XYZ file of C-alpha atoms in Angstrom:
702
model
C -7.544 -71.148 -12.526
C -11.244 -70.409 -12.948
C -11.733 -70.351 -9.187
C -8.782 -67.959 -8.745
C -10.153 -65.717 -11.452
C -13.556 -65.564 -9.790
C -11.955 -64.766 -6.415
C -9.932 -61.987 -8.035
C -13.020 -60.518 -9.642
C -14.879 -60.649 -6.344
C -12.010 -58.782 -4.622
C -12.037 -56.153 -7.361
C -15.792 -55.738 -7.031
C -15.489 -55.396 -3.270
C -12.774 -52.802 -3.659
C -14.861 -50.939 -6.213
C -17.944 -51.023 -3.997
C -15.855 -49.864 -1.012
C -14.420 -46.952 -2.964
C -17.857 -46.102 -4.331
C -19.363 -46.084 -0.854
C -16.405 -44.106 0.502
C -16.670 -41.456 -2.218
C -20.450 -41.435 -1.871
C -20.271 -41.017 1.889
C -17.673 -38.264 1.601
C -19.764 -36.478 -1.028
C -22.883 -36.807 1.097
C -21.126 -35.375 4.150
C -19.704 -32.555 2.015
C -23.114 -31.695 0.577
C -24.837 -31.839 3.965
C -22.121 -29.657 5.540
C -22.365 -27.195 2.657
C -26.122 -26.958 3.089
C -25.988 -26.588 6.864
C -23.340 -23.844 6.687
C -25.573 -21.793 4.424
C -24.566 -19.354 1.692
C -20.995 -18.046 1.925
C -20.655 -14.291 1.930
C -19.778 -12.743 -1.416
C -18.672 -9.528 0.269
C -15.172 -10.627 1.194
C -12.482 -8.364 -0.235
C -9.089 -9.873 -0.958
C -7.049 -6.716 -0.861
C -3.332 -7.030 -0.255
C -2.545 -4.429 2.387
C 0.855 -3.018 3.349
C 1.516 -1.747 6.870
C 4.298 0.430 8.249
C 6.334 -0.649 11.264
C 3.726 0.954 13.551
C 1.000 -0.989 11.684
C -0.538 1.944 9.842
C -1.784 1.235 6.323
C 0.684 2.659 3.801
C -0.784 1.109 0.667
C -3.418 -1.226 -0.638
C -3.769 -3.207 -3.822
C -7.386 -3.929 -4.477
C -8.935 -7.397 -4.815
C -12.751 -7.121 -4.753
C -12.710 -3.517 -5.917
C -16.317 -2.389 -5.326
C -15.574 1.090 -6.653
C -15.750 -0.327 -10.198
C -18.388 -2.993 -9.589
C -20.607 -3.430 -12.656
C -23.976 -5.240 -12.607
C -24.090 -8.063 -15.116
C -26.770 -6.418 -17.214
C -24.447 -3.420 -17.736
C -21.472 -5.501 -18.869
C -21.322 -5.909 -22.635
C -22.524 -9.335 -23.844
C -19.341 -9.594 -25.919
C -17.269 -9.683 -22.721
C -19.506 -12.323 -21.130
C -19.387 -14.587 -24.174
C -15.647 -14.140 -24.764
C -14.965 -14.962 -21.117
C -17.274 -17.979 -20.866
C -16.159 -19.579 -24.124
C -12.524 -19.044 -23.157
C -12.566 -19.996 -19.492
C -15.503 -22.351 -19.028
C -17.771 -23.110 -22.009
C -20.069 -25.390 -19.965
C -20.520 -22.834 -17.205
C -24.317 -22.714 -17.455
C -24.612 -26.522 -17.613
C -22.445 -27.838 -14.759
C -22.650 -27.755 -10.984
C -19.345 -25.996 -10.471
C -17.003 -28.652 -11.898
C -16.100 -29.731 -15.411
C -15.480 -33.370 -14.541
C -14.025 -34.341 -17.910
C -11.374 -31.612 -17.770
C -10.914 -32.235 -14.047
C -10.228 -35.968 -14.502
C -7.687 -35.229 -17.221
C -5.933 -32.623 -15.066
C -5.847 -34.890 -11.995
C -4.382 -37.738 -14.030
C -1.629 -35.480 -15.385
C -0.900 -34.148 -11.881
C -0.595 -37.707 -10.538
C 1.731 -38.746 -13.354
C 3.984 -35.713 -12.878
C 3.585 -35.625 -9.067
C 2.804 -31.928 -9.352
C -0.125 -29.554 -9.298
C 0.648 -27.760 -12.519
C -2.412 -28.758 -14.523
C -5.500 -26.646 -14.084
C -9.123 -27.253 -15.041
C -10.784 -24.614 -12.946
C -14.272 -23.494 -13.835
C -15.451 -19.919 -13.436
C -17.060 -20.843 -10.114
C -13.836 -22.426 -8.840
C -11.829 -19.347 -9.801
C -14.398 -17.100 -8.121
C -14.183 -19.218 -4.953
C -10.416 -18.916 -5.002
C -10.537 -15.146 -5.476
C -12.983 -14.736 -2.609
C -11.741 -17.102 0.049
C -8.340 -18.643 -0.741
C -4.752 -18.001 -1.768
C -3.214 -19.059 -5.079
C -0.822 -21.608 -3.566
C -0.738 -24.914 -5.440
C -1.430 -27.497 -2.745
C -3.923 -30.331 -2.390
C -5.271 -28.696 0.766
C -6.101 -25.507 -1.106
C -7.779 -27.491 -3.897
C -9.979 -29.323 -1.395
C -11.047 -26.034 0.182
C -11.670 -24.657 -3.285
C -13.978 -27.584 -4.066
C -15.861 -27.068 -0.808
C -16.461 -23.363 -1.481
C -17.369 -24.087 -5.103
C -20.160 -26.442 -3.984
C -21.486 -23.858 -1.549
C -21.462 -21.101 -4.160
C -23.283 -23.268 -6.692
C -25.761 -24.433 -4.059
C -26.894 -20.966 -2.952
C -26.301 -18.595 -5.899
C -27.519 -18.654 -9.473
C -25.194 -18.613 -12.459
C -25.694 -14.947 -13.282
C -24.714 -13.937 -9.740
C -21.590 -16.068 -9.970
C -20.635 -14.718 -13.385
C -21.160 -11.143 -12.195
C -18.991 -11.750 -9.155
C -16.287 -13.402 -11.223
C -16.138 -10.608 -13.801
C -15.915 -8.006 -11.056
C -13.125 -9.660 -9.043
C -10.836 -11.376 -11.557
C -7.366 -9.833 -11.849
C -6.263 -8.330 -15.177
C -2.799 -7.162 -14.111
C -1.378 -3.689 -13.407
C -3.515 -3.354 -10.288
C -6.782 -3.594 -12.264
C -9.343 -5.874 -10.594
C -12.624 -6.527 -12.333
C -13.751 -5.969 -15.911
C -14.696 -2.316 -15.441
C -11.311 -1.391 -13.942
C -9.546 -3.351 -16.692
C -11.607 -1.776 -19.451
C -10.808 1.708 -18.176
C -7.154 0.875 -17.712
C -6.529 -0.704 -21.111
C -9.029 1.133 -23.335
C -10.207 4.201 -21.365
C -13.830 3.157 -21.737
C -16.529 1.354 -19.793
C -17.037 -2.407 -19.974
C -20.446 -1.658 -21.495
C -18.827 -0.199 -24.615
C -16.311 -2.825 -25.736
C -15.949 -4.218 -29.248
C -15.373 -7.906 -30.005
C -11.662 -7.225 -30.535
C -11.363 -5.432 -27.196
C -13.477 -8.022 -25.363
C -11.326 -10.866 -26.713
C -8.147 -9.043 -25.719
C -9.368 -8.597 -22.137
C -10.706 -12.160 -21.898
C -7.245 -13.506 -22.614
C -5.399 -11.630 -19.855
C -6.535 -13.398 -16.613
C -4.894 -16.688 -17.642
C -1.551 -14.965 -16.960
C -1.499 -11.179 -16.565
C 2.276 -11.013 -16.655
C 2.318 -13.029 -19.906
C -0.728 -11.797 -21.779
C -1.013 -8.125 -20.868
C -0.469 -6.061 -24.033
C 1.549 -3.653 -21.908
C 3.919 -6.468 -20.921
C 4.047 -8.444 -24.170
C 1.940 -7.242 -27.082
C 2.871 -10.201 -29.283
C 1.701 -12.745 -26.683
C -1.467 -10.751 -26.044
C -2.296 -10.513 -29.750
C -1.731 -14.239 -30.271
C -4.079 -15.093 -27.424
C -6.701 -12.635 -28.663
C -6.645 -14.293 -32.081
C -6.965 -17.717 -30.446
C -10.076 -16.545 -28.569
C -11.650 -15.018 -31.681
C -10.953 -18.215 -33.644
C -12.601 -20.253 -30.897
C -15.660 -17.976 -30.896
C -15.936 -18.362 -34.661
C -15.470 -22.143 -34.560
C -18.178 -22.431 -31.894
C -20.470 -20.244 -34.052
C -20.721 -17.582 -31.373
C -19.755 -14.995 -33.993
C -20.178 -15.113 -37.757
C -17.503 -14.775 -40.424
C -18.022 -11.050 -40.985
C -17.824 -10.293 -37.263
C -14.690 -12.438 -37.009
C -12.976 -10.644 -39.907
C -13.850 -7.228 -38.491
C -12.567 -8.135 -35.019
C -9.364 -9.849 -36.161
C -8.382 -6.805 -38.240
C -9.481 -4.087 -35.819
C -6.554 -1.910 -34.673
C -6.683 -1.618 -30.900
C -6.463 1.838 -29.387
C -4.859 1.355 -25.984
C -5.209 4.015 -23.320
C -2.348 6.337 -22.476
C -3.917 7.087 -19.078
C -3.081 4.145 -16.877
C -4.248 5.309 -13.498
C -5.629 2.226 -11.744
C -2.776 1.805 -9.279
C -2.826 4.394 -6.537
C -0.247 3.848 -3.849
C -0.224 5.561 -0.506
C 3.066 6.850 0.837
C 6.423 5.527 -0.366
C 5.426 4.024 -3.744
C 9.024 3.121 -4.620
C 9.358 1.396 -1.259
C 6.169 -0.570 -1.896
C 7.572 -1.842 -5.189
C 10.564 -3.208 -3.274
C 8.150 -4.863 -0.836
C 6.336 -6.588 -3.712
C 9.608 -7.947 -5.126
C 10.664 -9.205 -1.703
C 7.251 -10.771 -1.118
C 7.566 -12.568 -4.431
C 10.770 -14.231 -3.231
C 9.425 -15.034 0.238
C 6.214 -16.712 -0.932
C 7.724 -18.042 -4.183
C 4.724 -17.025 -6.246
C 4.127 -14.687 -9.140
C 3.747 -10.969 -8.549
C 0.333 -11.031 -10.150
C -0.801 -13.660 -7.639
C 0.585 -11.587 -4.790
C -1.442 -8.568 -5.803
C -4.685 -10.541 -5.805
C -3.912 -12.735 -2.805
C -5.386 -10.767 0.070
C -2.162 -10.741 2.078
C -1.446 -8.608 5.122
C 2.143 -7.464 4.737
C 3.914 -5.883 7.710
C 6.902 -3.810 6.666
C 9.851 -2.004 8.231
C 8.853 1.434 6.899
C 9.234 4.229 9.425
C 6.655 6.795 8.284
C 8.393 9.686 10.040
C 11.720 8.893 8.412
C 10.053 8.373 5.039
C 8.423 11.765 5.302
C 11.718 13.348 6.340
C 13.516 11.839 3.352
C 10.770 12.845 0.931
C 10.607 16.364 2.342
C 14.379 16.803 2.098
C 14.251 15.669 -1.523
C 11.328 17.907 -2.457
C 12.628 21.055 -0.759
C 16.359 20.838 -1.508
C 16.575 19.416 -5.030
C 15.202 22.250 -7.180
C 16.635 21.169 -10.538
C 13.567 19.568 -12.205
C 15.621 17.394 -14.551
C 18.000 15.789 -12.077
C 17.091 12.523 -10.328
C 17.698 11.094 -6.887
C 17.885 7.721 -5.180
C 17.998 7.585 -1.378
C 17.597 4.930 1.277
C 17.859 4.578 5.055
C 18.635 1.317 6.853
C 18.845 0.203 10.463
C 22.387 -1.218 10.777
C 21.596 -3.619 13.574
C 18.859 -5.480 11.683
C 19.075 -4.533 8.002
C 15.537 -3.126 8.141
C 14.969 -0.572 5.370
C 13.307 2.394 7.073
C 12.812 4.832 4.215
C 13.318 4.864 0.454
C 12.930 7.397 -2.347
C 13.555 5.921 -5.783
C 13.082 9.048 -7.862
C 11.577 12.519 -8.059
C 8.077 11.459 -9.160
C 6.705 7.912 -9.167
C 3.904 8.641 -11.622
C 6.353 10.129 -14.115
C 8.900 7.345 -13.666
C 8.460 4.243 -11.470
C 12.065 3.228 -12.247
C 13.708 2.710 -8.859
C 17.103 4.396 -8.674
C 17.902 2.721 -5.351
C 17.554 -0.900 -6.453
C 17.473 -0.854 -10.258
C 20.022 1.792 -11.210
C 23.762 1.154 -11.035
C 26.134 4.098 -10.961
C 29.769 4.851 -10.187
C 30.136 5.570 -6.439
C 33.360 7.539 -6.784
C 35.183 8.111 -3.507
C 32.229 6.720 -1.540
C 33.765 3.322 -2.341
C 37.008 4.104 -0.488
C 35.988 2.959 3.024
C 35.894 -0.635 1.750
C 39.435 -0.198 0.423
C 40.770 1.259 3.652
C 39.228 -1.548 5.657
C 41.146 -3.984 3.422
C 44.266 -1.893 4.015
C 43.924 -2.241 7.796
C 43.586 -5.996 7.372
C 46.838 -5.950 5.441
C 49.019 -4.019 7.864
C 48.361 -0.328 7.290
C 47.151 1.927 10.110
C 45.407 5.276 10.509
C 48.854 6.890 10.787
C 50.408 5.274 7.725
C 51.780 8.026 5.476
C 52.071 8.114 1.697
C 53.124 10.868 -0.661
C 50.349 13.034 -2.125
C 51.619 14.438 -5.417
C 50.849 14.019 -9.133
C 51.743 10.409 -9.870
C 52.000 8.244 -12.969
C 51.301 4.562 -12.382
C 52.705 1.973 -14.737
C 50.394 -1.015 -14.405
C 51.225 -4.692 -14.757
C 49.770 -4.786 -18.287
C 52.040 -1.951 -19.374
C 49.335 0.696 -19.422
C 49.827 4.073 -17.811
C 47.331 5.402 -15.242
C 47.361 9.026 -14.083
C 44.686 9.750 -11.474
C 44.269 13.244 -10.125
C 42.955 14.950 -7.022
C 39.982 17.299 -6.972
C 40.930 20.566 -8.696
C 44.508 19.225 -8.897
C 45.184 19.986 -5.234
C 48.046 17.969 -3.719
C 49.867 18.089 -0.423
C 53.183 17.466 -2.195
C 54.326 15.745 0.964
C 53.354 12.596 2.872
C 49.904 12.539 4.474
C 48.316 10.054 6.869
C 45.476 7.694 6.066
C 43.305 9.763 8.404
C 43.890 12.867 6.291
C 43.522 10.917 3.042
C 40.048 9.764 4.056
C 38.975 13.169 5.386
C 40.116 15.051 2.283
C 39.502 12.162 -0.158
C 43.007 12.074 -1.599
C 42.945 9.970 -4.774
C 46.683 9.375 -5.040
C 46.772 7.870 -1.549
C 43.805 5.657 -2.454
C 45.282 4.283 -5.670
C 48.623 3.580 -3.963
C 46.743 1.779 -1.216
C 44.838 -0.285 -3.785
C 48.084 -1.310 -5.493
C 49.518 -2.321 -2.121
C 46.414 -4.290 -1.088
C 46.133 -5.521 -4.713
C 42.941 -4.925 -6.728
C 42.115 -8.650 -6.650
C 42.124 -8.712 -2.850
C 40.148 -5.476 -2.757
C 37.428 -7.027 -4.951
C 37.225 -10.073 -2.675
C 36.822 -7.890 0.403
C 34.135 -5.739 -1.249
C 32.137 -8.751 -2.355
C 32.605 -11.201 0.505
C 32.641 -8.811 3.450
C 30.641 -5.813 2.287
C 28.160 -7.794 0.169
C 28.651 -5.889 -3.075
C 26.900 -8.103 -5.628
C 27.617 -6.080 -8.779
C 30.460 -7.057 -11.051
C 33.778 -5.462 -10.054
C 36.877 -5.423 -12.231
C 40.156 -5.718 -10.263
C 41.715 -2.558 -11.653
C 43.734 0.283 -10.145
C 40.896 2.790 -10.631
C 38.533 0.690 -8.491
C 40.002 2.656 -5.566
C 38.199 5.694 -6.987
C 34.858 3.920 -7.418
C 34.860 3.514 -11.189
C 32.717 0.351 -11.240
C 28.920 0.625 -11.053
C 26.867 -0.380 -8.002
C 23.406 0.321 -6.584
C 22.441 2.609 -3.732
C 21.091 -0.389 -1.841
C 24.442 -2.198 -2.116
C 26.332 0.821 -0.834
C 23.999 1.436 2.099
C 24.213 -2.254 3.013
C 28.020 -2.158 2.966
C 28.134 0.966 5.140
C 25.609 -0.597 7.541
C 27.956 -3.538 8.039
C 30.614 -1.054 9.129
C 28.099 0.753 11.327
C 27.087 -2.370 13.255
C 30.673 -3.406 13.958
C 31.009 -5.947 11.169
C 27.923 -8.114 11.618
C 26.435 -9.701 8.520
C 22.974 -8.442 7.656
C 20.288 -8.784 5.018
C 18.555 -5.651 3.817
C 14.814 -6.221 3.978
C 11.438 -4.498 3.995
C 9.161 -7.258 5.343
C 8.847 -8.503 8.917
C 5.685 -10.609 8.705
C 3.100 -11.828 6.193
C -0.321 -13.320 6.890
C -2.995 -14.578 4.542
C -6.539 -13.220 4.380
C -7.528 -15.376 7.347
C -4.701 -14.205 9.585
C -2.591 -17.345 9.235
C 1.092 -16.438 9.479
C 2.923 -17.329 6.279
C 6.235 -15.688 7.183
C 7.686 -14.219 10.363
C 11.234 -12.883 10.179
C 11.743 -12.885 13.958
C 10.673 -16.519 14.267
C 12.851 -17.486 11.327
C 15.833 -15.689 12.848
C 15.229 -17.368 16.214
C 15.265 -20.769 14.545
C 18.366 -19.907 12.524
C 20.187 -18.581 15.590
C 19.123 -21.515 17.740
C 21.861 -23.657 19.183
C 22.414 -27.025 17.552
C 24.500 -29.922 18.762
C 25.504 -30.743 15.203
C 26.333 -27.319 13.797
C 28.990 -24.823 14.635
C 27.550 -21.663 16.117
C 27.841 -18.722 13.711
C 27.891 -15.308 15.352
C 27.508 -13.534 12.002
C 30.745 -11.552 12.386
C 32.187 -10.964 8.913
C 34.463 -7.982 9.589
C 37.198 -7.669 12.147
C 35.394 -5.674 14.825
C 38.505 -3.653 15.670
C 39.155 -2.585 12.083
C 35.463 -1.823 11.499
C 35.527 0.503 14.506
C 38.725 2.219 13.371
C 37.408 2.833 9.837
C 34.145 4.167 11.234
C 36.079 6.611 13.415
C 38.260 7.667 10.478
C 35.114 8.317 8.416
C 34.066 10.927 10.975
C 37.064 12.899 9.766
C 35.180 14.294 6.769
C 33.333 16.527 9.247
C 36.363 17.359 11.457
C 37.834 20.619 10.228
C 40.902 20.195 12.434
C 41.960 17.696 9.760
C 42.020 20.436 7.113
C 45.330 20.572 5.308
C 46.187 21.179 1.680
C 42.429 20.705 1.097
C 39.394 21.202 3.305
C 37.718 18.079 4.627
C 34.983 16.979 2.222
C 32.140 17.420 4.700
C 33.007 20.994 5.642
C 30.010 22.437 3.778
C 27.518 20.580 5.986
C 29.514 20.098 9.202
C 27.862 23.070 10.912
C 24.410 21.585 10.169
C 25.102 18.382 12.079
C 24.395 18.116 15.775
C 25.271 14.424 16.077
C 28.421 12.365 15.651
C 28.263 10.770 12.194
C 30.672 8.755 10.071
C 30.421 9.299 6.346
C 31.956 9.536 2.914
C 30.989 11.479 -0.168
C 31.655 10.494 -3.751
C 31.791 12.559 -6.905
C 32.259 11.734 -10.568
C 31.420 13.857 -13.589
C 27.950 12.307 -13.702
C 27.277 11.066 -10.170
C 27.135 12.619 -6.736
C 26.907 10.540 -3.547
C 26.727 10.990 0.194
C 26.553 8.010 2.533
C 26.966 7.978 6.281
C 25.756 6.556 9.543
C 25.338 6.699 13.265
C 25.276 3.425 15.217
C 21.463 3.531 14.842
C 20.872 4.551 11.222
C 22.613 4.475 7.845
C 21.518 6.640 4.939
C 22.761 6.929 1.371
C 21.868 9.493 -1.295
C 22.725 9.471 -4.997
C 21.995 12.383 -7.328
C 22.490 12.505 -11.089
C 20.841 12.413 -14.508
C 19.276 9.227 -15.861
C 20.986 9.784 -19.205
C 24.443 10.186 -17.607
C 24.716 13.862 -18.441
C 27.552 15.690 -16.717
C 26.616 17.499 -13.517
C 27.759 21.044 -14.248
C 26.211 23.374 -11.666
C 27.994 23.705 -8.343
C 24.650 23.718 -6.532
C 23.731 20.376 -8.130
C 26.891 18.844 -6.663
C 25.686 19.799 -3.187
C 22.280 18.117 -3.366
C 23.373 14.706 -2.065
C 25.123 16.130 0.994
C 22.318 18.577 1.751
C 19.575 15.950 1.488
C 21.599 13.510 3.586
C 22.292 16.084 6.324
C 18.691 17.253 6.461
C 17.350 13.708 6.657
C 19.834 12.457 9.265
C 19.204 15.384 11.575
C 15.429 15.037 11.316
C 15.530 11.254 11.741
C 17.742 11.498 14.822
C 15.304 13.747 16.627
C 13.653 10.503 17.730
C 16.792 8.366 17.977
C 19.122 8.214 20.939
C 22.689 8.306 19.643
C 25.171 6.546 21.891
C 28.880 6.874 21.306
C 30.411 3.547 20.420
C 32.852 2.110 22.923
C 36.145 0.998 21.376
C 36.464 -2.801 21.198
C 38.921 -4.520 23.487
C 42.564 -3.953 22.547
C 41.804 -0.783 20.573
C 43.630 2.271 21.890
C 43.364 5.993 21.188
C 46.609 7.853 20.579
C 47.357 11.461 19.675
C 49.277 11.643 16.406
C 51.257 14.375 14.727
C 49.558 14.632 11.315
C 52.673 15.985 9.620
C 54.661 12.843 10.292
C 52.351 10.089 11.482
C 54.436 9.812 14.670
C 53.245 10.167 18.232
C 52.518 13.816 18.974
C 54.948 15.699 21.175
C 54.061 18.765 23.208
C 55.501 21.016 20.523
C 53.417 19.546 17.657
C 50.760 21.924 16.366
C 48.798 19.795 13.860
C 47.588 16.759 15.765
C 44.585 14.446 16.000
C 43.518 11.564 18.196
C 43.373 8.334 16.185
C 42.548 4.733 17.038
C 44.839 1.727 16.628
C 44.805 -1.947 17.408
C 47.042 -2.150 20.444
C 50.597 -2.841 19.362
C 50.257 -1.204 15.926
C 50.337 2.418 17.087
C 53.513 4.420 16.309
C 56.318 4.081 18.825
C 58.373 7.144 17.865
C 57.649 10.742 18.802
C 57.976 13.576 16.358
C 60.718 16.146 16.931
C 60.771 19.888 16.427
C 62.355 19.536 12.987
C 60.832 16.258 11.874
C 60.271 17.746 8.398
C 64.030 17.748 7.878
C 64.346 14.092 8.707
C 62.033 12.542 6.110
C 63.970 9.264 5.951
C 63.092 8.221 9.460
C 59.449 7.463 8.832
C 59.704 5.419 5.603
C 61.447 2.682 7.553
C 58.298 2.228 9.590
C 56.225 1.717 6.456
C 58.976 -0.467 5.038
C 58.307 -2.914 7.848
C 54.654 -3.091 6.876
C 54.973 -3.788 3.168
C 58.435 -5.262 2.855
C 57.127 -8.511 1.368
C 55.172 -6.790 -1.412
C 56.653 -8.047 -4.692
C 53.976 -6.702 -7.019
C 55.625 -3.357 -7.815
C 59.192 -2.916 -8.983
C 61.167 -0.312 -7.087
C 58.247 -0.182 -4.709
C 59.772 2.150 -2.157
C 60.654 4.882 -4.639
C 57.157 4.611 -6.067
C 55.307 4.651 -2.741
C 57.305 7.521 -1.335
C 57.828 9.776 -4.353
C 55.212 8.573 -6.821
C 57.930 8.257 -9.509
C 58.668 5.161 -11.546
C 62.145 4.222 -12.703
C 62.349 3.547 -16.421
C-alpha cells in the first residue's frame, strides 16, 4: 500500500509539474507576443453604424465619443473614487487581473457550465470596449485577456482609467462620463457631488436596470450600496455619507445625447430586430461597434416624410406609415409619428388601432376559399342580425347609404358596403375568419370571433396590416417583415447575413419536404387583389361612390387598395406588385376625428407617397394564374353581361366558378332566378336559421 501511495503521489507531482510548465510556457509566449506586438491603439471607436440599402450612413450610435472626451485631471475625484471602489478596488495594485475574483468566477462558470459570472477589472472592461464585442464566449474572454495584458504593459494606470471613464456606456446613447453627466444632470463631470457621482458609477453594471430614467428605485438602491461601500472603506467620512445619502437628485429635463440621422423611428425598429438576431441586450448592441446594413430606401423614406409633413397640417393629430417590398418583406420606409423628439412612441409597431374596413380584404379572401365569387350578390339594406348568443347587432353603411337591392362582391369591396361584409362573415363564420387572418395573413394581435370583426373592430398594428397586404401583393407567399440584411462586428466579421440564411433554409434536403412558402391560394390572392383595384374604378359607382374616388385622379399607376374609417381611426393601405404602403392617422388619446379634411389625410399621404416612390419602380401588370379567367359581368345581377347590359365590369374567376347564365333585358323583374345560384354555394350552412330569407332580405323571422 505504501508503494502504491508513493507512486500515486509521484504521478500527481508529475501532473502538477506538467500543468505548471504548460501554464508557464503559455504565459511566457503570451507575454512575449504582447511585447513584440507593441502598444495597442487606444484610438479605436466602437460606434454602431446603420446603413441604408445603398450603404449610406443613416445613423450612428457613439462608442468612443471623442466629442465629450475629458482628461482625467478634469474629471471630479468623486467620480474616479466612486468608480474604482465600485468596479475594481485593486485597480492601482494589479496587473490587469484580480486573480482572487477571477478564480471564484471561473469556478462558478465551470460548475454551472455557463459564462454568467463576471470578475472583470477596469482594464478588462476597457479592452472589451475598445476591441471586442460583448458576447459571452471563451474565445472572447481569451482575446480580452490578451488585450488586457497589452494595455497594462504599455500604458500607465491613469491613462487606462481616463480611457475607461471616457468610453464606458451609461445608457440612453451616452458614452463616457462627460456625456453621461450632461445627460443625467445637465452639468460637467468636473462638477458632480458625491450623490451624483455614486448614481453615475452604478449605471454601467446594467444601464437598462440601473438608469434612473428606466427604474429609479433600482438606481437609488444601487447608489446607496455604493455610498455605503465608500463609507465602509473609509473613502468618505460619516458627515459626507449622510449628506450624500440624503441629497435630492436634480435630474436633467434636457436629454439630448442621442441624435439620429434620417428615419429615427425606423432605426428604433432596427435596434429591436438586432436585439433578437444577436440575442443580446439593447445596451450591449449600442456599445458593440456593429455595422448594420438595413433595407431602408432613402428616397422612399424622404417621400414618406415629405408627404406627412406637407399634407398633415393638424398639429395635434398623429400618423403611422410604413412601406414594404412584397417580394422580400424588406421594410423600405417608416414614419412612426409627427416628431421623434417630442414622442419616440412608434405608431407603426407599438400602437394598435381598429383598422375598420381595411380589414375586409382578409374576409373576402376567406369567402373565396369558401365558395363565394366576385359576382356573388347579397342584399344591401338596413339589417338586424340576431346572433347565436341572442344579442342583436345592427351595423350601418357610411351615411346610411344602401343600395336596397342585391349587389356583387366587387361592388361591396369598391364601395365598402358593411352589410355585405357582415353577412359574408356570418357565412364564412367568425371563427374561420379569425383562423385565416392569423394563419394566412400573419395577424398576431388578439382577434375575437365576432360578427363585427368584418368591420375591423379589433385592434392591430400598422406593421401587421402592411404585412398582410404584402402577402396578397406577392401572390400568397409567406414573408417576414424585416429591416436588417447583414450585420458585421467591428472587425468586419459577418455575424448575420439574411441572404445566406435564406439560401440555407431554401436549400434542398433529402430528408425534408420542400416548402415553397405558398400560404394563400394563388388564384384567390390574385382575384382579391384585382377586386381591391375597384376602389379607384369609378365605373363601379352605384348607390355610393367608390371609396378611392377622391384620389383616383392623382394616381398614374394600377394599384390595389382599401381604406378604413372608424370614429377615431383613418387608414389607407394599398399596393402594386412591387411595393405595399399603409398609413394610419388618428389621435393618441382616441379622440374622435371630426374634421372632413382630417379624414382625408391617410389617403392623401398614401397617394402622394406611392406616386413618388413609383417614379423609380417599374410596375408590371400581373398575369392571371393558370385557370383564372376574366369575364364581363352585369353588375345589377351578377350574371354574364349581355349586349344590352349597361352597368358592367370585367371580373376574374377561377375557371368553372364564373356565372353560366346571361342577364336579360328585364332581369330586375326576375329576382328569384339568381338566389338559386347562391343557394348552391351555401346550401350546407346550418349556422343561421332561415338562412335564405336572412341573406336575401336581411330580415329575421321571429
